[in-house]
PDB file of N, CA and C in Angstrom:
ATOM      1  N   ASN A   1     -32.239 210.068  56.908  1.00  0.00           N
ATOM      2  CA  ASN A   1     -33.624 209.627  56.935  1.00  0.00           C
ATOM      3  C   ASN A   1     -33.772 208.426  57.862  1.00  0.00           C
ATOM      4  N   ILE A   2     -34.948 208.320  58.449  1.00  0.00           N
ATOM      5  CA  ILE A   2     -35.284 207.180  59.286  1.00  0.00           C
ATOM      6  C   ILE A   2     -36.412 206.427  58.600  1.00  0.00           C
ATOM      7  N   PHE A   3     -36.249 205.106  58.450  1.00  0.00           N
ATOM      8  CA  PHE A   3     -37.238 204.272  57.783  1.00  0.00           C
ATOM      9  C   PHE A   3     -37.867 203.324  58.786  1.00  0.00           C
ATOM     10  N   VAL A   4     -39.185 203.205  58.734  1.00  0.00           N
ATOM     11  CA  VAL A   4     -39.910 202.192  59.498  1.00  0.00           C
ATOM     12  C   VAL A   4     -40.419 201.192  58.472  1.00  0.00           C
ATOM     13  N   THR A   5     -40.147 199.915  58.707  1.00  0.00           N
ATOM     14  CA  THR A   5     -40.532 198.893  57.732  1.00  0.00           C
ATOM     15  C   THR A   5     -41.619 197.987  58.296  1.00  0.00           C
ATOM     16  N   ASN A   6     -42.346 197.343  57.397  1.00  0.00           N
ATOM     17  CA  ASN A   6     -43.331 196.350  57.820  1.00  0.00           C
ATOM     18  C   ASN A   6     -42.632 194.994  57.978  1.00  0.00           C
ATOM     19  N   ASP A   7     -43.392 193.947  58.277  1.00  0.00           N
ATOM     20  CA  ASP A   7     -42.811 192.620  58.490  1.00  0.00           C
ATOM     21  C   ASP A   7     -42.084 192.084  57.260  1.00  0.00           C
ATOM     22  N   ALA A   8     -42.476 192.560  56.072  1.00  0.00           N
ATOM     23  CA  ALA A   8     -41.829 192.118  54.833  1.00  0.00           C
ATOM     24  C   ALA A   8     -40.547 192.899  54.541  1.00  0.00           C
ATOM     25  N   GLY A   9     -40.251 193.901  55.374  1.00  0.00           N
ATOM     26  CA  GLY A   9     -39.045 194.696  55.168  1.00  0.00           C
ATOM     27  C   GLY A   9     -39.239 195.894  54.249  1.00  0.00           C
ATOM     28  N   ASP A  10     -40.480 196.157  53.834  1.00  0.00           N
ATOM     29  CA  ASP A  10     -40.765 197.303  52.963  1.00  0.00           C
ATOM     30  C   ASP A  10     -40.948 198.562  53.798  1.00  0.00           C
ATOM     31  N   PRO A  11     -40.392 199.705  53.363  1.00  0.00           N
ATOM     32  CA  PRO A  11     -40.592 200.938  54.125  1.00  0.00           C
ATOM     33  C   PRO A  11     -42.058 201.375  54.057  1.00  0.00           C
ATOM     34  N   VAL A  12     -42.636 201.708  55.209  1.00  0.00           N
ATOM     35  CA  VAL A  12     -44.024 202.187  55.259  1.00  0.00           C
ATOM     36  C   VAL A  12     -44.114 203.573  55.896  1.00  0.00           C
ATOM     37  N   VAL A  13     -43.065 204.011  56.573  1.00  0.00           N
ATOM     38  CA  VAL A  13     -42.980 205.369  57.112  1.00  0.00           C
ATOM     39  C   VAL A  13     -41.548 205.847  56.912  1.00  0.00           C
ATOM     40  N   ILE A  14     -41.417 207.063  56.402  1.00  0.00           N
ATOM     41  CA  ILE A  14     -40.096 207.664  56.247  1.00  0.00           C
ATOM     42  C   ILE A  14     -40.105 209.015  56.945  1.00  0.00           C
ATOM     43  N   LEU A  15     -39.184 209.220  57.867  1.00  0.00           N
ATOM     44  CA  LEU A  15     -38.977 210.507  58.515  1.00  0.00           C
ATOM     45  C   LEU A  15     -37.730 211.095  57.882  1.00  0.00           C
ATOM     46  N   GLY A  16     -37.873 212.268  57.320  1.00  0.00           N
ATOM     47  CA  GLY A  16     -36.722 212.845  56.638  1.00  0.00           C
ATOM     48  C   GLY A  16     -36.874 214.337  56.454  1.00  0.00           C
ATOM     49  N   THR A  17     -36.376 214.829  55.330  1.00  0.00           N
ATOM     50  CA  THR A  17     -36.439 216.250  55.025  1.00  0.00           C
ATOM     51  C   THR A  17     -37.003 216.468  53.627  1.00  0.00           C
ATOM     52  N   THR A  18     -37.537 217.659  53.425  1.00  0.00           N
ATOM     53  CA  THR A  18     -38.015 218.062  52.102  1.00  0.00           C
ATOM     54  C   THR A  18     -36.822 218.504  51.255  1.00  0.00           C
ATOM     55  N   ASP A  19     -37.086 218.834  50.002  1.00  0.00           N
ATOM     56  CA  ASP A  19     -36.029 219.325  49.119  1.00  0.00           C
ATOM     57  C   ASP A  19     -35.419 220.634  49.617  1.00  0.00           C
ATOM     58  N   ILE A  20     -36.190 221.400  50.418  1.00  0.00           N
ATOM     59  CA  ILE A  20     -35.679 222.683  50.912  1.00  0.00           C
ATOM     60  C   ILE A  20     -35.132 222.583  52.335  1.00  0.00           C
ATOM     61  N   GLY A  21     -35.038 221.349  52.869  1.00  0.00           N
ATOM     62  CA  GLY A  21     -34.405 221.136  54.150  1.00  0.00           C
ATOM     63  C   GLY A  21     -35.318 221.134  55.361  1.00  0.00           C
ATOM     64  N   ASP A  22     -36.632 221.238  55.159  1.00  0.00           N
ATOM     65  CA  ASP A  22     -37.569 221.170  56.279  1.00  0.00           C
ATOM     66  C   ASP A  22     -37.907 219.719  56.586  1.00  0.00           C
ATOM     67  N   GLY A  23     -38.471 219.463  57.770  1.00  0.00           N
ATOM     68  CA  GLY A  23     -38.847 218.119  58.160  1.00  0.00           C
ATOM     69  C   GLY A  23     -39.996 217.575  57.320  1.00  0.00           C
ATOM     70  N   ALA A  24     -40.032 216.249  57.182  1.00  0.00           N
ATOM     71  CA  ALA A  24     -41.074 215.607  56.396  1.00  0.00           C
ATOM     72  C   ALA A  24     -41.366 214.209  56.936  1.00  0.00           C
ATOM     73  N   VAL A  25     -42.620 213.795  56.792  1.00  0.00           N
ATOM     74  CA  VAL A  25     -43.045 212.444  57.122  1.00  0.00           C
ATOM     75  C   VAL A  25     -43.832 211.929  55.926  1.00  0.00           C
ATOM     76  N   THR A  26     -43.510 210.733  55.466  1.00  0.00           N
ATOM     77  CA  THR A  26     -44.241 210.114  54.362  1.00  0.00           C
ATOM     78  C   THR A  26     -44.648 208.711  54.781  1.00  0.00           C
ATOM     79  N   THR A  27     -45.903 208.356  54.495  1.00  0.00           N
ATOM     80  CA  THR A  27     -46.365 207.001  54.765  1.00  0.00           C
ATOM     81  C   THR A  27     -46.672 206.311  53.444  1.00  0.00           C
ATOM     82  N   TRP A  28     -46.440 204.999  53.412  1.00  0.00           N
ATOM     83  CA  TRP A  28     -46.625 204.189  52.214  1.00  0.00           C
ATOM     84  C   TRP A  28     -47.497 202.985  52.547  1.00  0.00           C
ATOM     85  N   SER A  29     -48.239 202.502  51.566  1.00  0.00           N
ATOM     86  CA  SER A  29     -49.006 201.277  51.760  1.00  0.00           C
ATOM     87  C   SER A  29     -48.070 200.084  51.654  1.00  0.00           C
ATOM     88  N   ALA A  30     -48.544 198.922  52.069  1.00  0.00           N
ATOM     89  CA  ALA A  30     -47.750 197.701  51.944  1.00  0.00           C
ATOM     90  C   ALA A  30     -47.484 197.363  50.483  1.00  0.00           C
ATOM     91  N   LYS A  31     -48.285 197.932  49.575  1.00  0.00           N
ATOM     92  CA  LYS A  31     -48.105 197.693  48.137  1.00  0.00           C
ATOM     93  C   LYS A  31     -47.198 198.726  47.488  1.00  0.00           C
ATOM     94  N   GLY A  32     -46.576 199.597  48.292  1.00  0.00           N
ATOM     95  CA  GLY A  32     -45.610 200.557  47.767  1.00  0.00           C
ATOM     96  C   GLY A  32     -46.206 201.839  47.233  1.00  0.00           C
ATOM     97  N   LYS A  33     -47.444 202.151  47.575  1.00  0.00           N
ATOM     98  CA  LYS A  33     -48.084 203.391  47.123  1.00  0.00           C
ATOM     99  C   LYS A  33     -47.973 204.452  48.211  1.00  0.00           C
ATOM    100  N   GLU A  34     -47.569 205.652  47.833  1.00  0.00           N
ATOM    101  CA  GLU A  34     -47.508 206.749  48.794  1.00  0.00           C
ATOM    102  C   GLU A  34     -48.929 207.121  49.210  1.00  0.00           C
ATOM    103  N   LEU A  35     -49.158 207.228  50.524  1.00  0.00           N
ATOM    104  CA  LEU A  35     -50.490 207.538  51.042  1.00  0.00           C
ATOM    105  C   LEU A  35     -50.593 208.956  51.588  1.00  0.00           C
ATOM    106  N   VAL A  36     -49.636 209.357  52.426  1.00  0.00           N
ATOM    107  CA  VAL A  36     -49.662 210.685  53.032  1.00  0.00           C
ATOM    108  C   VAL A  36     -48.258 211.260  53.034  1.00  0.00           C
ATOM    109  N   ALA A  37     -48.151 212.519  52.632  1.00  0.00           N
ATOM    110  CA  ALA A  37     -46.880 213.237  52.717  1.00  0.00           C
ATOM    111  C   ALA A  37     -47.138 214.512  53.510  1.00  0.00           C
ATOM    112  N   LEU A  38     -46.373 214.689  54.572  1.00  0.00           N
ATOM    113  CA  LEU A  38     -46.484 215.853  55.441  1.00  0.00           C
ATOM    114  C   LEU A  38     -45.133 216.531  55.435  1.00  0.00           C
ATOM    115  N   GLY A  39     -45.115 217.785  55.027  1.00  0.00           N
ATOM    116  CA  GLY A  39     -43.843 218.477  54.949  1.00  0.00           C
ATOM    117  C   GLY A  39     -44.048 219.966  54.799  1.00  0.00           C
ATOM    118  N   ALA A  40     -43.337 220.559  53.882  1.00  0.00           N
ATOM    119  CA  ALA A  40     -43.394 222.001  53.716  1.00  0.00           C
ATOM    120  C   ALA A  40     -43.047 222.381  52.291  1.00  0.00           C
ATOM    121  N   ASN A  41     -43.483 223.592  51.915  1.00  0.00           N
ATOM    122  CA  ASN A  41     -42.987 224.236  50.708  1.00  0.00           C
ATOM    123  C   ASN A  41     -42.318 225.532  51.146  1.00  0.00           C
ATOM    124  N   GLU A  42     -41.933 226.371  50.232  1.00  0.00           N
ATOM    125  CA  GLU A  42     -41.215 227.585  50.603  1.00  0.00           C
ATOM    126  C   GLU A  42     -42.067 228.570  51.400  1.00  0.00           C
ATOM    127  N   ASN A  43     -43.396 228.352  51.455  1.00  0.00           N
ATOM    128  CA  ASN A  43     -44.301 229.262  52.151  1.00  0.00           C
ATOM    129  C   ASN A  43     -44.778 228.753  53.506  1.00  0.00           C
ATOM    130  N   GLY A  44     -44.576 227.480  53.806  1.00  0.00           N
ATOM    131  CA  GLY A  44     -45.035 226.910  55.069  1.00  0.00           C
ATOM    132  C   GLY A  44     -45.380 225.443  54.922  1.00  0.00           C
ATOM    133  N   GLY A  45     -46.268 224.964  55.793  1.00  0.00           N
ATOM    134  CA  GLY A  45     -46.617 223.549  55.822  1.00  0.00           C
ATOM    135  C   GLY A  45     -47.387 223.082  54.598  1.00  0.00           C
ATOM    136  N   ALA A  46     -47.290 221.766  54.349  1.00  0.00           N
ATOM    137  CA  ALA A  46     -47.984 221.170  53.209  1.00  0.00           C
ATOM    138  C   ALA A  46     -48.334 219.721  53.540  1.00  0.00           C
ATOM    139  N   VAL A  47     -49.519 219.300  53.076  1.00  0.00           N
ATOM    140  CA  VAL A  47     -49.987 217.930  53.269  1.00  0.00           C
ATOM    141  C   VAL A  47     -50.553 217.444  51.945  1.00  0.00           C
ATOM    142  N   ALA A  48     -50.217 216.216  51.569  1.00  0.00           N
ATOM    143  CA  ALA A  48     -50.783 215.592  50.370  1.00  0.00           C
ATOM    144  C   ALA A  48     -51.266 214.198  50.751  1.00  0.00           C
ATOM    145  N   VAL A  49     -52.490 213.868  50.312  1.00  0.00           N
ATOM    146  CA  VAL A  49     -53.095 212.576  50.614  1.00  0.00           C
ATOM    147  C   VAL A  49     -53.450 211.893  49.304  1.00  0.00           C
ATOM    148  N   SER A  50     -53.108 210.605  49.211  1.00  0.00           N
ATOM    149  CA  SER A  50     -53.409 209.814  48.016  1.00  0.00           C
ATOM    150  C   SER A  50     -54.344 208.674  48.380  1.00  0.00           C
ATOM    151  N   ASN A  51     -55.061 208.170  47.370  1.00  0.00           N
ATOM    152  CA  ASN A  51     -55.915 207.008  47.611  1.00  0.00           C
ATOM    153  C   ASN A  51     -55.070 205.739  47.556  1.00  0.00           C
ATOM    154  N   LYS A  52     -55.696 204.589  47.721  1.00  0.00           N
ATOM    155  CA  LYS A  52     -54.937 203.335  47.836  1.00  0.00           C
ATOM    156  C   LYS A  52     -54.185 202.955  46.566  1.00  0.00           C
ATOM    157  N   THR A  53     -54.540 203.564  45.433  1.00  0.00           N
ATOM    158  CA  THR A  53     -53.809 203.273  44.202  1.00  0.00           C
ATOM    159  C   THR A  53     -52.738 204.311  43.892  1.00  0.00           C
ATOM    160  N   GLY A  54     -52.572 205.294  44.789  1.00  0.00           N
ATOM    161  CA  GLY A  54     -51.488 206.260  44.653  1.00  0.00           C
ATOM    162  C   GLY A  54     -51.844 207.566  43.972  1.00  0.00           C
ATOM    163  N   GLU A  55     -53.112 207.754  43.572  1.00  0.00           N
ATOM    164  CA  GLU A  55     -53.494 209.023  42.953  1.00  0.00           C
ATOM    165  C   GLU A  55     -53.738 210.072  44.033  1.00  0.00           C
ATOM    166  N   GLY A  56     -53.159 211.262  43.849  1.00  0.00           N
ATOM    167  CA  GLY A  56     -53.358 212.350  44.793  1.00  0.00           C
ATOM    168  C   GLY A  56     -54.792 212.841  44.760  1.00  0.00           C
ATOM    169  N   VAL A  57     -55.442 212.907  45.925  1.00  0.00           N
ATOM    170  CA  VAL A  57     -56.844 213.322  45.979  1.00  0.00           C
ATOM    171  C   VAL A  57     -57.091 214.495  46.928  1.00  0.00           C
ATOM    172  N   VAL A  58     -56.134 214.835  47.795  1.00  0.00           N
ATOM    173  CA  VAL A  58     -56.269 215.977  48.699  1.00  0.00           C
ATOM    174  C   VAL A  58     -54.904 216.637  48.847  1.00  0.00           C
ATOM    175  N   GLN A  59     -54.899 217.975  48.776  1.00  0.00           N
ATOM    176  CA  GLN A  59     -53.676 218.729  49.033  1.00  0.00           C
ATOM    177  C   GLN A  59     -54.024 219.948  49.869  1.00  0.00           C
ATOM    178  N   MET A  60     -53.198 220.254  50.840  1.00  0.00           N
ATOM    179  CA  MET A  60     -53.329 221.484  51.617  1.00  0.00           C
ATOM    180  C   MET A  60     -51.936 222.096  51.725  1.00  0.00           C
ATOM    181  N   HIS A  61     -51.864 223.390  51.505  1.00  0.00           N
ATOM    182  CA  HIS A  61     -50.584 224.066  51.641  1.00  0.00           C
ATOM    183  C   HIS A  61     -50.806 225.560  51.830  1.00  0.00           C
ATOM    184  N   VAL A  62     -49.721 226.286  51.970  1.00  0.00           N
ATOM    185  CA  VAL A  62     -49.743 227.725  52.190  1.00  0.00           C
ATOM    186  C   VAL A  62     -49.274 228.419  50.920  1.00  0.00           C
ATOM    187  N   ASP A  63     -50.001 229.477  50.516  1.00  0.00           N
ATOM    188  CA  ASP A  63     -49.587 230.214  49.321  1.00  0.00           C
ATOM    189  C   ASP A  63     -48.546 231.273  49.662  1.00  0.00           C
ATOM    190  N   GLU A  64     -48.103 232.013  48.658  1.00  0.00           N
ATOM    191  CA  GLU A  64     -47.031 232.996  48.837  1.00  0.00           C
ATOM    192  C   GLU A  64     -47.428 234.167  49.732  1.00  0.00           C
ATOM    193  N   TYR A  65     -48.731 234.333  50.012  1.00  0.00           N
ATOM    194  CA  TYR A  65     -49.203 235.414  50.875  1.00  0.00           C
ATOM    195  C   TYR A  65     -49.478 234.942  52.305  1.00  0.00           C
ATOM    196  N   GLY A  66     -49.222 233.668  52.583  1.00  0.00           N
ATOM    197  CA  GLY A  66     -49.463 233.132  53.913  1.00  0.00           C
ATOM    198  C   GLY A  66     -50.872 232.606  54.121  1.00  0.00           C
ATOM    199  N   ASN A  67     -51.644 232.489  53.044  1.00  0.00           N
ATOM    200  CA  ASN A  67     -53.012 231.981  53.123  1.00  0.00           C
ATOM    201  C   ASN A  67     -53.030 230.465  52.960  1.00  0.00           C
ATOM    202  N   GLY A  68     -54.002 229.822  53.601  1.00  0.00           N
ATOM    203  CA  GLY A  68     -54.172 228.385  53.442  1.00  0.00           C
ATOM    204  C   GLY A  68     -54.958 228.054  52.184  1.00  0.00           C
ATOM    205  N   LEU A  69     -54.543 227.010  51.482  1.00  0.00           N
ATOM    206  CA  LEU A  69     -55.230 226.519  50.296  1.00  0.00           C
ATOM    207  C   LEU A  69     -55.523 225.043  50.484  1.00  0.00           C
ATOM    208  N   ALA A  70     -56.688 224.612  50.023  1.00  0.00           N
ATOM    209  CA  ALA A  70     -57.040 223.197  50.109  1.00  0.00           C
ATOM    210  C   ALA A  70     -57.637 222.778  48.774  1.00  0.00           C
ATOM    211  N   TRP A  71     -57.173 221.645  48.249  1.00  0.00           N
ATOM    212  CA  TRP A  71     -57.689 221.085  47.004  1.00  0.00           C
ATOM    213  C   TRP A  71     -58.161 219.668  47.279  1.00  0.00           C
ATOM    214  N   ALA A  72     -59.321 219.338  46.748  1.00  0.00           N
ATOM    215  CA  ALA A  72     -59.826 217.967  46.834  1.00  0.00           C
ATOM    216  C   ALA A  72     -60.293 217.562  45.450  1.00  0.00           C
ATOM    217  N   GLY A  73     -59.985 216.331  45.065  1.00  0.00           N
ATOM    218  CA  GLY A  73     -60.361 215.874  43.742  1.00  0.00           C
ATOM    219  C   GLY A  73     -60.646 214.394  43.691  1.00  0.00           C
ATOM    220  N   ASN A  74     -61.038 213.964  42.518  1.00  0.00           N
ATOM    221  CA  ASN A  74     -61.299 212.540  42.333  1.00  0.00           C
ATOM    222  C   ASN A  74     -60.036 211.845  41.848  1.00  0.00           C
ATOM    223  N   ARG A  75     -60.128 210.560  41.632  1.00  0.00           N
ATOM    224  CA  ARG A  75     -58.944 209.776  41.257  1.00  0.00           C
ATOM    225  C   ARG A  75     -58.422 210.116  39.873  1.00  0.00           C
ATOM    226  N   GLU A  76     -59.190 210.876  39.098  1.00  0.00           N
ATOM    227  CA  GLU A  76     -58.765 211.266  37.752  1.00  0.00           C
ATOM    228  C   GLU A  76     -58.157 212.663  37.715  1.00  0.00           C
ATOM    229  N   GLY A  77     -57.968 213.278  38.886  1.00  0.00           N
ATOM    230  CA  GLY A  77     -57.336 214.593  38.945  1.00  0.00           C
ATOM    231  C   GLY A  77     -58.286 215.761  38.792  1.00  0.00           C
ATOM    232  N   MET A  78     -59.567 215.509  38.692  1.00  0.00           N
ATOM    233  CA  MET A  78     -60.556 216.583  38.597  1.00  0.00           C
ATOM    234  C   MET A  78     -60.967 216.982  39.994  1.00  0.00           C
ATOM    235  N   GLY A  79     -60.881 218.282  40.304  1.00  0.00           N
ATOM    236  CA  GLY A  79     -61.241 218.729  41.646  1.00  0.00           C
ATOM    237  C   GLY A  79     -61.361 220.224  41.719  1.00  0.00           C
ATOM    238  N   ARG A  80     -61.393 220.715  42.953  1.00  0.00           N
ATOM    239  CA  ARG A  80     -61.549 222.147  43.203  1.00  0.00           C
ATOM    240  C   ARG A  80     -60.583 222.614  44.271  1.00  0.00           C
ATOM    241  N   MET A  81     -60.168 223.869  44.124  1.00  0.00           N
ATOM    242  CA  MET A  81     -59.316 224.521  45.105  1.00  0.00           C
ATOM    243  C   MET A  81     -60.175 225.424  45.963  1.00  0.00           C
ATOM    244  N   LEU A  82     -60.042 225.307  47.281  1.00  0.00           N
ATOM    245  CA  LEU A  82     -60.719 226.197  48.219  1.00  0.00           C
ATOM    246  C   LEU A  82     -59.714 227.250  48.633  1.00  0.00           C
ATOM    247  N   ARG A  83     -60.090 228.500  48.411  1.00  0.00           N
ATOM    248  CA  ARG A  83     -59.231 229.634  48.765  1.00  0.00           C
ATOM    249  C   ARG A  83     -59.977 230.527  49.750  1.00  0.00           C
ATOM    250  N   PRO A  84     -59.260 231.173  50.669  1.00  0.00           N
ATOM    251  CA  PRO A  84     -59.942 232.064  51.633  1.00  0.00           C
ATOM    252  C   PRO A  84     -60.492 233.305  50.945  1.00  0.00           C
TER     253      PRO A  84
END
């Protein structure tokens, strides 16, 4: 993995791999909250976006049939999935 740190020495960008061995990029806030994760699942690409407090609010990925899926929600986990 490759780590990019801020002036305080905290990692804010990590270039690495997913659990299945594909490439991944993760960004973190200066307060240690994950903001964006770009990588893959077993079906293809995946993106997850969190708000400044670390709650996941947007997800996009590929389903088992090769279709794109997008979910958007509020900070309490309530949201909707958009399917083709």
